[in-house]
Amino acid sequence: MSVGKTLALIFSALFIGMQLIPVERTNPESDPSLEIEAPAEVKAIFERSCYDCHSNETRWPWYSNIAPAKWFIARDVKVGRQWLNFSEWEKYDEAKKEKLKAMIFKAVGLAMPLGTYVKMHKEAQLSRKDRDTIRAWTGISPEEIMNNPKRYLY
Ligand code: HEC
């Protein structure tokens, strides 16, 4: 057998083998009363741009069935939900909500939604107006931001 054919066989076997590694991709059940209560325009932005990783209502794309993509996607969803889960927001206490609001204020300035995700989901990109809407919802005052710029701005 030629070197080319041997390599092709090895890579096919590896690719098939990768597919057999199990990855958890679930949308856990959660009490609907725990979902975030926010004005409709705010919630709509979260649903469009954040829910795939920060809720229990992930829309798993077709390529999330295929390794290696599925490993990265499953990891982003798992870690994303651990940080912030809009489906379970109302079970956070006030202190945690305030802390998360501060993190959201900052994250929408640059980090979120993740760039790799936006490449595949152009509609998730936040407009300036989306950003302003979310930031206004956090209720964080301009004085607070001026006094702690590192906490809120990149
Ligand atoms: C593709 C998945 C994905 C999407 C979409 C996404 N996030 Fe995240 N988010 C993550 C992951 C993964 C982390 C964990 C930290 C990290 O890996 O950077 C995270 C962390 C966070 C954090 C806490 C840590 C930090 O970096 O500030 C906040 C706040 C956050 N995301 C807000 C949002 C908001 C708001 C949106 C929508 C505008 C959003 N995310 C969209 C995956 C995502």
Short mmCIF file of N, CA and C in Angstrom, two decimals, residues 14-27 58-75 77 120-121:
data_model
loop_
_atom_site.label_atom_id
_atom_site.label_comp_id
_atom_site.label_asym_id
_atom_site.label_seq_id
_atom_site.Cartn_x
_atom_site.Cartn_y
_atom_site.Cartn_z
N LEU A 14 -8.58 7.51 12.98
CA LEU A 14 -8.52 8.46 14.10
C LEU A 14 -9.81 9.28 14.17
N PHE A 15 -10.26 9.74 12.99
CA PHE A 15 -11.47 10.58 12.96
C PHE A 15 -12.67 9.80 13.48
N ILE A 16 -12.78 8.56 13.03
CA ILE A 16 -13.91 7.73 13.49
C ILE A 16 -13.76 7.46 14.99
N GLY A 17 -12.55 7.19 15.41
CA GLY A 17 -12.30 6.93 16.84
C GLY A 17 -12.71 8.12 17.69
N MET A 18 -12.37 9.34 17.22
CA MET A 18 -12.72 10.56 17.96
C MET A 18 -14.23 10.67 18.17
N GLN A 19 -14.97 10.21 17.17
CA GLN A 19 -16.43 10.34 17.26
C GLN A 19 -17.00 9.48 18.38
N LEU A 20 -16.24 8.46 18.78
CA LEU A 20 -16.76 7.52 19.77
C LEU A 20 -16.56 8.01 21.21
N ILE A 21 -15.75 9.08 21.36
CA ILE A 21 -15.54 9.61 22.71
C ILE A 21 -16.81 10.34 23.14
N PRO A 22 -17.42 9.90 24.23
CA PRO A 22 -18.70 10.50 24.60
C PRO A 22 -18.54 11.92 25.14
N VAL A 23 -19.48 12.78 24.79
CA VAL A 23 -19.48 14.16 25.28
C VAL A 23 -20.89 14.47 25.73
N GLU A 24 -20.99 15.11 26.87
CA GLU A 24 -22.33 15.40 27.37
C GLU A 24 -22.88 16.68 26.75
N ARG A 25 -24.00 16.57 26.08
CA ARG A 25 -24.65 17.75 25.51
C ARG A 25 -26.11 17.69 25.90
N THR A 26 -26.44 18.26 27.03
CA THR A 26 -27.81 18.15 27.51
C THR A 26 -28.38 19.53 27.78
N ASN A 27 -29.68 19.63 27.76
CA ASN A 27 -30.37 20.82 28.21
C ASN A 27 -31.12 20.42 29.48
N THR A 58 -29.94 25.59 25.24
CA THR A 58 -28.93 25.63 24.18
C THR A 58 -29.50 25.05 22.88
N ARG A 59 -29.31 25.79 21.78
CA ARG A 59 -29.64 25.22 20.45
C ARG A 59 -28.35 24.59 19.94
N TRP A 60 -28.25 23.30 20.02
CA TRP A 60 -27.02 22.61 19.61
C TRP A 60 -26.97 22.55 18.10
N PRO A 61 -25.94 23.16 17.47
CA PRO A 61 -25.88 23.14 16.01
C PRO A 61 -25.48 21.75 15.50
N TRP A 62 -25.69 21.50 14.21
CA TRP A 62 -25.39 20.18 13.67
C TRP A 62 -23.93 19.79 13.89
N TYR A 63 -23.02 20.81 13.80
CA TYR A 63 -21.60 20.47 13.94
C TYR A 63 -21.22 20.18 15.38
N SER A 64 -22.18 20.38 16.31
CA SER A 64 -21.88 19.98 17.68
C SER A 64 -22.01 18.46 17.84
N ASN A 65 -22.33 17.76 16.72
CA ASN A 65 -22.34 16.29 16.74
C ASN A 65 -20.99 15.71 16.35
N ILE A 66 -20.10 16.57 15.86
CA ILE A 66 -18.88 16.07 15.25
C ILE A 66 -17.64 16.49 16.04
N ALA A 67 -16.84 15.50 16.46
CA ALA A 67 -15.55 15.82 17.09
C ALA A 67 -14.61 16.29 15.98
N PRO A 68 -13.70 17.21 16.23
CA PRO A 68 -13.40 17.80 17.55
C PRO A 68 -14.28 19.00 17.93
N ALA A 69 -15.10 19.54 16.99
CA ALA A 69 -15.90 20.73 17.32
C ALA A 69 -16.74 20.50 18.57
N LYS A 70 -17.33 19.30 18.67
CA LYS A 70 -18.26 19.10 19.79
C LYS A 70 -17.57 19.19 21.14
N TRP A 71 -16.27 18.87 21.21
CA TRP A 71 -15.58 18.98 22.50
C TRP A 71 -15.52 20.43 22.95
N PHE A 72 -15.18 21.32 22.01
CA PHE A 72 -15.05 22.74 22.38
C PHE A 72 -16.41 23.35 22.69
N ILE A 73 -17.40 22.98 21.90
CA ILE A 73 -18.73 23.55 22.12
C ILE A 73 -19.29 23.09 23.47
N ALA A 74 -19.17 21.80 23.73
CA ALA A 74 -19.69 21.26 25.00
C ALA A 74 -18.98 21.91 26.18
N ARG A 75 -17.68 22.17 26.03
CA ARG A 75 -16.94 22.81 27.11
C ARG A 75 -17.42 24.25 27.32
N VAL A 77 -20.31 25.52 26.70
CA VAL A 77 -21.65 25.53 27.31
C VAL A 77 -21.56 25.14 28.78
N MET A 120 -19.82 32.00 13.70
CA MET A 120 -20.83 31.06 13.19
C MET A 120 -22.26 31.61 13.38
N HIS A 121 -22.41 32.65 14.21
CA HIS A 121 -23.74 33.19 14.52
C HIS A 121 -23.69 34.71 14.42
#
